[in-house]
Tab-separated table of C-alpha atoms in Angstrom:
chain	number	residue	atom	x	y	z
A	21	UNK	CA	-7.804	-60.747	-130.015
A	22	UNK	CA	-8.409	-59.623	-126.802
A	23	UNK	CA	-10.897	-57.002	-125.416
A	24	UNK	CA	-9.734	-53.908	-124.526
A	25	UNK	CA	-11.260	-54.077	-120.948
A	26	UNK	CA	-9.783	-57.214	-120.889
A	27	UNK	CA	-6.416	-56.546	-121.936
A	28	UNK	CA	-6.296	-53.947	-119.450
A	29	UNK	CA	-7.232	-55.894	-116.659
A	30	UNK	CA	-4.557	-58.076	-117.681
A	31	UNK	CA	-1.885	-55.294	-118.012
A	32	UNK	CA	-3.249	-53.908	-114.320
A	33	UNK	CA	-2.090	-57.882	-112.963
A	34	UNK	CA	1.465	-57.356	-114.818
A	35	UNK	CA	2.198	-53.880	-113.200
A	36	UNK	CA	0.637	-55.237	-109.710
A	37	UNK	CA	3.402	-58.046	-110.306
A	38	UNK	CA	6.505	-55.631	-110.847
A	39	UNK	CA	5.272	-52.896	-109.201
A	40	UNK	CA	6.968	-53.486	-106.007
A	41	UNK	CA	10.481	-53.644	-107.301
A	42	UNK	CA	9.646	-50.975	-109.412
A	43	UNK	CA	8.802	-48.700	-106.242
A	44	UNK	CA	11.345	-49.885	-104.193
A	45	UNK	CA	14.686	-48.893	-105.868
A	46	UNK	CA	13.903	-45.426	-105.970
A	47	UNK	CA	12.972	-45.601	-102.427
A	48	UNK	CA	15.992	-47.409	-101.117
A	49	UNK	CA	18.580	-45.444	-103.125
A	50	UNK	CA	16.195	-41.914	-102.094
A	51	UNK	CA	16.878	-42.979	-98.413
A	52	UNK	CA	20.014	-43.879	-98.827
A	53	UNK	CA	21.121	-40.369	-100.112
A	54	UNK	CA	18.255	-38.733	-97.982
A	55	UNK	CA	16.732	-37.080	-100.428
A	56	UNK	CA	13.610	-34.851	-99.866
A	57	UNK	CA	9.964	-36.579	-100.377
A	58	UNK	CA	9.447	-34.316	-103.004
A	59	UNK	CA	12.727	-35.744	-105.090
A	60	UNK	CA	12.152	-39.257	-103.936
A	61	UNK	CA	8.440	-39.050	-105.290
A	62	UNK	CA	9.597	-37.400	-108.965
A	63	UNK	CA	12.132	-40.539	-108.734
A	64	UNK	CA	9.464	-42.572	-108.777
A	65	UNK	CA	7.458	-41.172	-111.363
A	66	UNK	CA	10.087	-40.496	-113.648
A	67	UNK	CA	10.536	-44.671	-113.231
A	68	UNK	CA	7.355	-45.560	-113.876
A	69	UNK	CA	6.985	-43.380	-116.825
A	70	UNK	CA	10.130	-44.475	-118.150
A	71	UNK	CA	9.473	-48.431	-117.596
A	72	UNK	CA	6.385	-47.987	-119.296
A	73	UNK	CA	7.245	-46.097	-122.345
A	74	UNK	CA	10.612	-49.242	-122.694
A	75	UNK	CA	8.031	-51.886	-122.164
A	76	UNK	CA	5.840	-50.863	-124.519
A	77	UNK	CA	8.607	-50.003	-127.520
A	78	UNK	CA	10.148	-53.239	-125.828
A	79	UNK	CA	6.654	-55.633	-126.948
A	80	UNK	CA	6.174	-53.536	-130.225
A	81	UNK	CA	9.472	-53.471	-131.967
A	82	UNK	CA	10.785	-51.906	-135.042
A	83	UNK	CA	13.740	-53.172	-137.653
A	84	UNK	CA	16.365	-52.698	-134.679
A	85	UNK	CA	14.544	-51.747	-131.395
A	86	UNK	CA	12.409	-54.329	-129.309
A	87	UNK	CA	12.423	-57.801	-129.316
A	88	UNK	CA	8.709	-58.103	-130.030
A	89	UNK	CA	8.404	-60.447	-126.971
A	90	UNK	CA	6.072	-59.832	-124.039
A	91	UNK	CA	8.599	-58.886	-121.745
A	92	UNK	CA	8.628	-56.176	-118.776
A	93	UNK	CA	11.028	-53.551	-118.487
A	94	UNK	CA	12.268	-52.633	-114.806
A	95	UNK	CA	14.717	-50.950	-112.722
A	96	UNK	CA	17.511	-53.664	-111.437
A	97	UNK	CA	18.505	-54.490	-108.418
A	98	UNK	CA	22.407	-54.484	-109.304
A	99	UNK	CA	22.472	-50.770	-109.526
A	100	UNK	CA	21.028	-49.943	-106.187
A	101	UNK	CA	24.797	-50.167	-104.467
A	102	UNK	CA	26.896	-48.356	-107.250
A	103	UNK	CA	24.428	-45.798	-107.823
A	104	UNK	CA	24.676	-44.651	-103.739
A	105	UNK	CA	28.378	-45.321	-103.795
A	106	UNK	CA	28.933	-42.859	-107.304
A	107	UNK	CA	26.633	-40.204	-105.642
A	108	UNK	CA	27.924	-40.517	-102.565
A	109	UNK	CA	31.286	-39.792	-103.702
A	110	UNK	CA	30.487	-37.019	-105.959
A	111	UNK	CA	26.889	-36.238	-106.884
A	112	UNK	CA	23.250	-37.345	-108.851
A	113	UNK	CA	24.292	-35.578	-111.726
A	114	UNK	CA	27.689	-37.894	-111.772
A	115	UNK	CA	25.234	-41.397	-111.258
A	116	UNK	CA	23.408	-39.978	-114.484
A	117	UNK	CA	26.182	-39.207	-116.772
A	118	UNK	CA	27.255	-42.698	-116.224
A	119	UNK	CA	23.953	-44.087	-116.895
A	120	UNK	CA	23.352	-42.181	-120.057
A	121	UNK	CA	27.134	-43.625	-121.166
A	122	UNK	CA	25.981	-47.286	-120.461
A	123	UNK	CA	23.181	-47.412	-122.027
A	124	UNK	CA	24.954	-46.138	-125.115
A	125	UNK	CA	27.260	-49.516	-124.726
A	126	UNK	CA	24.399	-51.647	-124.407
A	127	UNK	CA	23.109	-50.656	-127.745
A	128	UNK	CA	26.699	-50.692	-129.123
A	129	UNK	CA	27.438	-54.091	-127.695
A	130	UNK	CA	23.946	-56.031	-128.602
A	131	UNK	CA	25.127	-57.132	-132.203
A	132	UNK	CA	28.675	-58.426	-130.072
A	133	UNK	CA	26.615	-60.090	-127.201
A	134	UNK	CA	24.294	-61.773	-129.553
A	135	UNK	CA	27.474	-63.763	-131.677
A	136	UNK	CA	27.876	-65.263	-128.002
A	137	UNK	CA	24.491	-67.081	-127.796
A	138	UNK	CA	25.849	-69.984	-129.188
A	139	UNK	CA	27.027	-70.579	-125.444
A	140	UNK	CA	23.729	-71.081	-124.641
A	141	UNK	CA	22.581	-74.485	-125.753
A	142	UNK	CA	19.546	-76.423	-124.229
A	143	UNK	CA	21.376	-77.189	-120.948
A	144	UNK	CA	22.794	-73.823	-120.242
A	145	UNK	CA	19.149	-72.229	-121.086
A	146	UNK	CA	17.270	-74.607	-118.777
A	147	UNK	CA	20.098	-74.427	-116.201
A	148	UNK	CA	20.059	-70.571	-116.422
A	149	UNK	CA	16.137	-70.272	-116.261
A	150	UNK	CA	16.234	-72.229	-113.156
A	151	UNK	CA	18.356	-70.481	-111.198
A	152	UNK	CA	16.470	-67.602	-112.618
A	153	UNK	CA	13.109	-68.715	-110.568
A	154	UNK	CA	14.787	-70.539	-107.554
A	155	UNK	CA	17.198	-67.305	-106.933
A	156	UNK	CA	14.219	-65.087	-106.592
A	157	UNK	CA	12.691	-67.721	-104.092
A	158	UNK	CA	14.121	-65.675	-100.832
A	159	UNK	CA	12.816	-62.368	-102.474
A	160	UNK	CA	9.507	-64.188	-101.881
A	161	UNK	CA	10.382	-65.638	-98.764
A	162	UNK	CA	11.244	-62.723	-96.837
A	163	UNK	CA	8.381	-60.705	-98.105
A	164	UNK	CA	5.671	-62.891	-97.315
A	165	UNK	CA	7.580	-62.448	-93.266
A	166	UNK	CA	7.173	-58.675	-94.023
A	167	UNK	CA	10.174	-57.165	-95.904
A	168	UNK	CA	13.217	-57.650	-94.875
A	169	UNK	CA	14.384	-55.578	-91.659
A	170	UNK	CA	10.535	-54.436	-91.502
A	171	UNK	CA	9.509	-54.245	-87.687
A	172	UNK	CA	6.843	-57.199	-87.599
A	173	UNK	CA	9.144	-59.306	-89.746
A	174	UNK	CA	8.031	-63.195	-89.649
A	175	UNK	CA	4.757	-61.993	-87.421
A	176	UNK	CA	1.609	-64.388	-87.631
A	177	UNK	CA	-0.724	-61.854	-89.183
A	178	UNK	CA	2.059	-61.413	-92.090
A	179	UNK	CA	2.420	-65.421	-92.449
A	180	UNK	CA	-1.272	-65.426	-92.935
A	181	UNK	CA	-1.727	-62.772	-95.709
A	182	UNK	CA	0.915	-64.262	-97.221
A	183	UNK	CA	-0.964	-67.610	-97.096
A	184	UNK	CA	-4.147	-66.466	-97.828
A	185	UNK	CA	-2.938	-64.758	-100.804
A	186	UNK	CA	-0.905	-67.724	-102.151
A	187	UNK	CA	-4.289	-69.909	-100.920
A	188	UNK	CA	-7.031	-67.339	-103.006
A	189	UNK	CA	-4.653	-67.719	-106.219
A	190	UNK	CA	-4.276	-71.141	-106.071
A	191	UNK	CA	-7.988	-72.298	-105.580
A	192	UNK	CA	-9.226	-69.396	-108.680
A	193	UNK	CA	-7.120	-71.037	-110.657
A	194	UNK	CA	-7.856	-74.367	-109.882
A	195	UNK	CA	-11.708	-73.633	-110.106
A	196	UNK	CA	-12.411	-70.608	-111.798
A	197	UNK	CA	-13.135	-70.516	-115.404
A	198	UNK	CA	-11.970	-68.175	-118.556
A	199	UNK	CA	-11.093	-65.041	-117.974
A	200	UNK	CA	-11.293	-65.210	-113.991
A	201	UNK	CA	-8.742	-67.870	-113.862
A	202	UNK	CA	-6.211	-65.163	-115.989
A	203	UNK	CA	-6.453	-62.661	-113.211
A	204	UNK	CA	-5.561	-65.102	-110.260
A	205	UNK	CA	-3.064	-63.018	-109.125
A	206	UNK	CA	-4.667	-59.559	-109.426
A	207	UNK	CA	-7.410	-61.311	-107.341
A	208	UNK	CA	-4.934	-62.727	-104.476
A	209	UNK	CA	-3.867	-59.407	-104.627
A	210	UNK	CA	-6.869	-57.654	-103.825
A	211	UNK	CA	-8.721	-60.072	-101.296
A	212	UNK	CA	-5.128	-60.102	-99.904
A	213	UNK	CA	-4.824	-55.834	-99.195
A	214	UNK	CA	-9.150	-56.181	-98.224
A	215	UNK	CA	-8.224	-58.231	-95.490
A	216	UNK	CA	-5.016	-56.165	-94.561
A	217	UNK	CA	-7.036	-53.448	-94.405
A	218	UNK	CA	-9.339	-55.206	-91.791
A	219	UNK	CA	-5.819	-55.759	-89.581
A	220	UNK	CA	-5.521	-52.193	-89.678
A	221	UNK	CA	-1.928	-52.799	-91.141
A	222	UNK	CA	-2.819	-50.785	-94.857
A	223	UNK	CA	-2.421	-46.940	-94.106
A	224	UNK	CA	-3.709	-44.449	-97.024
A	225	UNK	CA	-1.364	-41.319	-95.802
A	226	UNK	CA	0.957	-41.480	-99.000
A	227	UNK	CA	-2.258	-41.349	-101.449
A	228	UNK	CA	-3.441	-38.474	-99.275
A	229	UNK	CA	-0.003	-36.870	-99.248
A	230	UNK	CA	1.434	-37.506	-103.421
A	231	UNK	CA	0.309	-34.998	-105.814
A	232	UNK	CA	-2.249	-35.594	-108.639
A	233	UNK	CA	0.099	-34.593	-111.735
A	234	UNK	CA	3.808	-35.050	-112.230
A	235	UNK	CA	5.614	-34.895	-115.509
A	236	UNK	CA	9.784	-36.194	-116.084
A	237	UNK	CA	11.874	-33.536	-116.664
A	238	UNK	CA	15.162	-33.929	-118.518
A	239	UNK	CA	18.038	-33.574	-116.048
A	240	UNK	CA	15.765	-32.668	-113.038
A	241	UNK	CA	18.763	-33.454	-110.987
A	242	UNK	CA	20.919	-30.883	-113.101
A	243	UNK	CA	23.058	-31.548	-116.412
A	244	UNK	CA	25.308	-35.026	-116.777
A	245	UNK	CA	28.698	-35.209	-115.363
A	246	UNK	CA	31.404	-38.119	-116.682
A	247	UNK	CA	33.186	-39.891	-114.345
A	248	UNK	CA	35.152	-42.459	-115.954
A	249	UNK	CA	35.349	-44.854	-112.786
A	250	UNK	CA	31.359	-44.326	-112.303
A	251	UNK	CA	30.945	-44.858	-116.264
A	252	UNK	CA	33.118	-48.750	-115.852
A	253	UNK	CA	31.052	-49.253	-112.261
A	254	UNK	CA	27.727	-48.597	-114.578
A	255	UNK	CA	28.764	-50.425	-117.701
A	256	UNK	CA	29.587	-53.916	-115.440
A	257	UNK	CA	26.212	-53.158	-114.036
A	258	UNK	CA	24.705	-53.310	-117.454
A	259	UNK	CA	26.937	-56.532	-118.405
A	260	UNK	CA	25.120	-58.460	-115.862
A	261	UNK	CA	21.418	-57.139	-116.531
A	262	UNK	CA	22.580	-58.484	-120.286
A	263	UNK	CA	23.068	-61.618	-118.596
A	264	UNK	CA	20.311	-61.677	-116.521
A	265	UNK	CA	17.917	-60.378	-119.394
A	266	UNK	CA	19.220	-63.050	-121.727
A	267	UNK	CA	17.774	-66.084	-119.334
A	268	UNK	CA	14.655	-63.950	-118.994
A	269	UNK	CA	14.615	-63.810	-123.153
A	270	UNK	CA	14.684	-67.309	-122.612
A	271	UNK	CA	12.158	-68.265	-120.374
A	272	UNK	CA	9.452	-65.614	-122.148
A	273	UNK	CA	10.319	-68.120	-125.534
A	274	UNK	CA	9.294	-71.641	-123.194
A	275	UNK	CA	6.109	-69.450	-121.516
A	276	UNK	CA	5.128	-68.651	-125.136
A	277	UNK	CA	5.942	-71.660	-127.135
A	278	UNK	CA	8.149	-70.185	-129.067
A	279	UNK	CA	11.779	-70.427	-130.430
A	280	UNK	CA	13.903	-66.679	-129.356
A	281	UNK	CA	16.246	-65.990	-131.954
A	282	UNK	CA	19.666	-64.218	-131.994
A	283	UNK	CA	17.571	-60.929	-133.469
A	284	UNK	CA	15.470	-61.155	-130.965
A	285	UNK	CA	17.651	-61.061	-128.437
A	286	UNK	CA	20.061	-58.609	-130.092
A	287	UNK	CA	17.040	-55.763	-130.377
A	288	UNK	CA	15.336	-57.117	-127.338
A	289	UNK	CA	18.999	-55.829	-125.338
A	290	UNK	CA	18.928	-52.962	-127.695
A	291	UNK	CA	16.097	-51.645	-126.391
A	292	UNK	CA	17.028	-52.223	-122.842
A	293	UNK	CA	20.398	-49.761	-124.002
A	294	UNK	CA	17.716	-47.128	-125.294
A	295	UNK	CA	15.639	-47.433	-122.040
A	296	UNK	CA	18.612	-47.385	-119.584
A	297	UNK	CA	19.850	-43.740	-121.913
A	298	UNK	CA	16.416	-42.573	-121.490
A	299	UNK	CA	16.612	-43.352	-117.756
A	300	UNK	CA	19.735	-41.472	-117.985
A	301	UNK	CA	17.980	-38.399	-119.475
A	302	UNK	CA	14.796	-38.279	-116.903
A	303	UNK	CA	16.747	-39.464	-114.199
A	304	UNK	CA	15.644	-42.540	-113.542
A	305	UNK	CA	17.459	-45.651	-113.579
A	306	UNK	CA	19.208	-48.836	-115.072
A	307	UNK	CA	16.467	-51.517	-116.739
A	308	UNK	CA	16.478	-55.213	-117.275
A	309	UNK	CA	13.804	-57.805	-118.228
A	310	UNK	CA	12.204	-58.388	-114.999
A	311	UNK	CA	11.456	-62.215	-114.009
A	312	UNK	CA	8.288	-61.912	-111.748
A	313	UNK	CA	6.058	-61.045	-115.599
A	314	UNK	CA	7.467	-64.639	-116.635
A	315	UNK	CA	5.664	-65.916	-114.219
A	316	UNK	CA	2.768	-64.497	-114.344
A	317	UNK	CA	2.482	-65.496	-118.589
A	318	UNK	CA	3.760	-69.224	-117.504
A	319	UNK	CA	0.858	-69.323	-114.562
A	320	UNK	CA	-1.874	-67.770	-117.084
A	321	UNK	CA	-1.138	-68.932	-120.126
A	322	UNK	CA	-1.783	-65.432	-121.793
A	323	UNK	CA	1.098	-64.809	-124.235
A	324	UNK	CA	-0.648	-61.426	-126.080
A	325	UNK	CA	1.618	-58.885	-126.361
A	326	UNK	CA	-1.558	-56.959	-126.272
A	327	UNK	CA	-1.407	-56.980	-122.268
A	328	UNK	CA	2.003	-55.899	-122.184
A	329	UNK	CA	1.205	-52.701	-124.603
A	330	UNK	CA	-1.739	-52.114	-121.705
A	331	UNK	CA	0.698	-52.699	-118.795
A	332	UNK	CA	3.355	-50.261	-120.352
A	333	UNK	CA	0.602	-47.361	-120.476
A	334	UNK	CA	-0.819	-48.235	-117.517
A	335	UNK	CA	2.656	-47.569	-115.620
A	336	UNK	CA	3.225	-44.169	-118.284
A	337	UNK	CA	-0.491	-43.079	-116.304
A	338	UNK	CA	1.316	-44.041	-113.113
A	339	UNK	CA	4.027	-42.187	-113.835
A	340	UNK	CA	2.216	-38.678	-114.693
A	341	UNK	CA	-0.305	-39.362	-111.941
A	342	UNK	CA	1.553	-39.755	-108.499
A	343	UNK	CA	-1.351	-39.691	-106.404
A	344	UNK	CA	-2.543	-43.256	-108.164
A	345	UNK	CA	0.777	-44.617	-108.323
A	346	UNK	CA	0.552	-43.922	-104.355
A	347	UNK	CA	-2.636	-46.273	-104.338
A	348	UNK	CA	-0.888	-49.433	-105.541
A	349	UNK	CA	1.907	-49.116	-102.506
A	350	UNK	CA	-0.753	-49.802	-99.982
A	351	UNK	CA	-0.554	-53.170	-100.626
A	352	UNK	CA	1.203	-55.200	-97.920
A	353	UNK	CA	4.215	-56.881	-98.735
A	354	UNK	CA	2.880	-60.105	-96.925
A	355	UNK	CA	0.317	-59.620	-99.865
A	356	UNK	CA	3.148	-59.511	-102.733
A	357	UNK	CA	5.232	-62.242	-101.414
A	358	UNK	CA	2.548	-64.833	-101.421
A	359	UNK	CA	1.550	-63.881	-105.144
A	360	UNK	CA	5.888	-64.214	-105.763
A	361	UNK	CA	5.809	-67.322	-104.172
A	362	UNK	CA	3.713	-68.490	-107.451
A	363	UNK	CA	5.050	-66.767	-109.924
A	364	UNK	CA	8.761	-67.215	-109.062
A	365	UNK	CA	8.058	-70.799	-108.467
A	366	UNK	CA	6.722	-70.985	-112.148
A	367	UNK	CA	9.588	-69.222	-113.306
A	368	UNK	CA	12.057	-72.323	-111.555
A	369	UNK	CA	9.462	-74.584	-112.855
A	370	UNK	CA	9.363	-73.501	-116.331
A	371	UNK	CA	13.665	-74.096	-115.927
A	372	UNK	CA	13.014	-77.147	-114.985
A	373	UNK	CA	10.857	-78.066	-118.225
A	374	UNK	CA	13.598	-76.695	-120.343
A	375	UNK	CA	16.035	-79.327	-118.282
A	376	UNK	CA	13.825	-82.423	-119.221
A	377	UNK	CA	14.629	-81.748	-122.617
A	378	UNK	CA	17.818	-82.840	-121.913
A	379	UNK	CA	19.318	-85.926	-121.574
A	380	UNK	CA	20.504	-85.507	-117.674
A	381	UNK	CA	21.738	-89.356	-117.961
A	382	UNK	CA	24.729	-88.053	-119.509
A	383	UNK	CA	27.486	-87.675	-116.732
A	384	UNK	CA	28.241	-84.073	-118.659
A	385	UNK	CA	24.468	-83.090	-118.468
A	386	UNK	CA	24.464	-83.620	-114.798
A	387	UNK	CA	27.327	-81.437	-114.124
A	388	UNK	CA	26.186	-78.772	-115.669
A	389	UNK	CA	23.344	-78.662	-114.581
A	390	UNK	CA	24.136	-79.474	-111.375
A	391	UNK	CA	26.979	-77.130	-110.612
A	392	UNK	CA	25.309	-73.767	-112.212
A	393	UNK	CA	22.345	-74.505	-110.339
A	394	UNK	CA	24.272	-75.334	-107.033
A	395	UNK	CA	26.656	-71.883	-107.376
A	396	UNK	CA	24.051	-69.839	-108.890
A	397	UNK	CA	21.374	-70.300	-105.783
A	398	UNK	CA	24.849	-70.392	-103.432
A	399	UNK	CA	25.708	-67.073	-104.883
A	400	UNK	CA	21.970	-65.550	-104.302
A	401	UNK	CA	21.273	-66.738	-100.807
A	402	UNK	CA	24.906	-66.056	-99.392
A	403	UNK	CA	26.362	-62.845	-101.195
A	404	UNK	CA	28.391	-61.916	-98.294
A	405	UNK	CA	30.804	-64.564	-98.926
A	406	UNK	CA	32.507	-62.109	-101.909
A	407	UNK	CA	32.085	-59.149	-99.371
A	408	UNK	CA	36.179	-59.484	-99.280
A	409	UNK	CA	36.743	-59.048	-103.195
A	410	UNK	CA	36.973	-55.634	-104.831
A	411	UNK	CA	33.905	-54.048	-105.443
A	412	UNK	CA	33.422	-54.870	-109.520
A	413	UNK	CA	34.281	-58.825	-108.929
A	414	UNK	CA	31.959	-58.504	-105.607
A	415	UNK	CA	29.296	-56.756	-108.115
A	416	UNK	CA	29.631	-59.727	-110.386
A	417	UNK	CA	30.001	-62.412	-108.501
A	418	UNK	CA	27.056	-61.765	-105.509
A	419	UNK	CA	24.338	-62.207	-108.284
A	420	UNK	CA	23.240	-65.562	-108.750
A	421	UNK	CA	22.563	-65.539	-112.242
A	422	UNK	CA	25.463	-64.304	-113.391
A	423	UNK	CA	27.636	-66.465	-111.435
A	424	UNK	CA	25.139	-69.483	-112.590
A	425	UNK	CA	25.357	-68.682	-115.835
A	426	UNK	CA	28.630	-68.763	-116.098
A	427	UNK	CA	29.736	-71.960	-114.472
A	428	UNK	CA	27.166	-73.343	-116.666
A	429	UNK	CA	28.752	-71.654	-119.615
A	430	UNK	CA	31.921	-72.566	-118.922
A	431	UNK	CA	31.178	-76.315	-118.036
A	432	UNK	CA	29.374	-76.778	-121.086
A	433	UNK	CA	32.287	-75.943	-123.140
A	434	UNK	CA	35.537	-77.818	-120.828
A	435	UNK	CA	33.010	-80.995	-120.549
A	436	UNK	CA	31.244	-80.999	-123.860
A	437	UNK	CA	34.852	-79.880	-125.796
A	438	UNK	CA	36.450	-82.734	-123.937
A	439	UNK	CA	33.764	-85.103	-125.199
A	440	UNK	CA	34.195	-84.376	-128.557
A	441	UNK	CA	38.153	-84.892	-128.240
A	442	UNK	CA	38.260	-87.719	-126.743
A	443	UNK	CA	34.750	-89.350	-129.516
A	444	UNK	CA	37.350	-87.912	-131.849
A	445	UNK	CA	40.603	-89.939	-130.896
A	446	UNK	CA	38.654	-93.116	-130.227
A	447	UNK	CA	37.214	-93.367	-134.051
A	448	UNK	CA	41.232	-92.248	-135.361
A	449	UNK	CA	41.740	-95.373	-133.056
A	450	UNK	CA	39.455	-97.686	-134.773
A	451	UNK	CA	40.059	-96.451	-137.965
């Protein structure tokens, strides 16, 4: 049993992990539609406060909600492009009703999804975990230059935050002790923004300029509209975040040492269908089990769900209190991708544990393996190579993990089926 000090210390490290793709949805898609600084800041709040109250219902769990996992509800990544595209076309309050739709499929389709996890055997999990981590690798990559299209991109001083971060976490945990070594992270963090602050490259006018109280409004951006192209666009959205939470589910159950079951996942997705409604109600957005809080469990070994209860209340504070949520943006992103670098490298890591349960000496192991990983990374560092295809196949097929998943998937039931036909016909043989 943890401390309460302690397990919010520990919660603080989780929301420092997610935090930036937390922020940074609501500010591309605010920019995008060039919304005023006064909607693009309620956009955030209403995200935090949102994320924090699904995390925490997420960890808890009751009979049907929640897959009582410590897992970390955020905003994806897939919805960014539909979401400007549906508004664009026709308006917020359009983007919403579609959201508030989805998420009612979601919690429809769980029991459905969940009859399919006997797809997923050993090699499809570890295959699917990997790509996971080594998809995410670029994220890290190009933040630790500076954030992609960012002015100083790949400048020295950001190549040495980013190193001295990734350098401060590695030698605490390599030498610190107990509870020090838990809060690597938060600590690269930290000495990280200190010495970005002495560059004179961390600037405190958006602390000075959010407000200190903000509360999520139902429908700020006026009552739901249906669309029933926008509510398809939305629902494939939510099809792949299924996907992509599933490996997540996965990789939580190798960081924890424990076996996920098909209940587990079923109320774990659930959940993510009650979280992506509520985001539809307060305006928010889309949610998913994000990957970066893997890593952080696999590099610190804490598996309390304890930490993740802290982390979701910590972001519900964030979310009523704009002026702190402000504070934690200062951090440079040279800062956050040297801390990704670890924890998305554990992530690939961890993938690669799950693989050396297998037997990859088997031709059909290799393959698998082999191709999913191959496509899946292909498909992440290379999107523009579906740019041609219509916009729901491009959707699909530019994320890495879905497209991983399912030549690993697929593969696992041509090579393994044909296995069993031909072990089959060779023992009718002999007989």
């Amino acid at each position: 049993m943890l401390s309460k000090q302690k397990a919010f210390t520990l919660g603080f490290q989780h929301v420092m992990a997610m935090y930036a793709g937390a922020v940074v949805v609501p500010l591309i898609i605010g920019g995008a539609l060039k919304l005023t600084p006064t909607q693009i800041a309620y956009l955030i709040a209403a995200d935090l406060f949102t994320c924090g109250i699904a995390t925490i219902l997420q960890s808890m769990g009751t009979k049907y909600f929640g897959s009582r996992l410590p897992v970390v509800l955020g905003c994806t990544f897939t919805a960014v492009g539909p979401i400007i595209a549906i508004a664009s076309s026709s308006n917020l309050a359009t983007v919403y009703g579609s959201i508030i739709i989805s998420g009612l499929f979601v919690i429809l389709a769980a029991p459905l999804y969940g009859k399919l996890l006997k797809f997923f055997p050993t090699i499809v999990t570890g295959s699917v975990v990997t790509i996971i981590g080594l998809s995410l690798i670029p994220v890290a990559m190009n933040n630790a230059a500076g954030g992609q299209g960012s002015k100083d991109f790949g400048q020295v001083h950001n190549l040495l935050l980013a190193l001295l971060t990734l350098v401060v976490i590695l030698v605490v945990n390599r030498w610190a002790k107990g509870f020090l070594r838990t809060i690597s992270v938060l600590i690269g963090l930290v000495v990280g923004t200190v010495a970005g602050y002495a560059m004179g490259i961390v600037h405190f006018s958006s602390v000075a300029e959010a407000s200190w109280f903000s509360i999520a409004k139902p429908f700020y951006f006026g009552a739901p509209q249906l669309n029933i192209t926008a509510i398809i666009t939305m629902i494939i959205v939510c099809i792949v975040s299924m996907v992509e939470s599933t490996g997540v589910y996965f990789a939580v159950g190798k960081a924890t040492d424990q076996k996920v079951e098909e209940k587990q996942i079923v109320n774990g997705l659930r959940s993510e269908g009650l979280a992506i409604l509520l985001g539809g109600i307060f305006n928010a957005f889309p949610y998913t089990a994000f990957s970066q809080n893997v890593g952080l469990i696999t590099l610190t070994k804490v598996k309390s769900r304890q930490v993740i209860y802290a982390a979701g209340g910590i972001m519900v504070v964030l979310g009523l209190l704009p002026k702190l949520a402000a504070l934690t943006t200062v951090i440079p992103n040279a800062v956050l991708g040297g801390a990704m670098i670890v924890m998305f490298g554990s992530v690939a890591a961890a993938g690669i544990s799950i693989l050396s349960e297998v037997d990859l000496g088997k031709g059909e192991n290799l393959l698998i393996a082999a191709c999913s990983i191959a496509v899946g990374l292909g498909s992440a560092t290379l999107p523009q190579m579906f740019d041609q295809l219509p916009n729901f196949l491009k959707m699909l097929m530019q994320n890495g993990i879905v497209t991983g998943s399912l030549t690993a998937i697929i593969l696992n039931l041509c090579l393994t089926s044909r296995k069993a036909v031909v072990e089959v016909n060779t023992s009718q043989k002999v007989s």
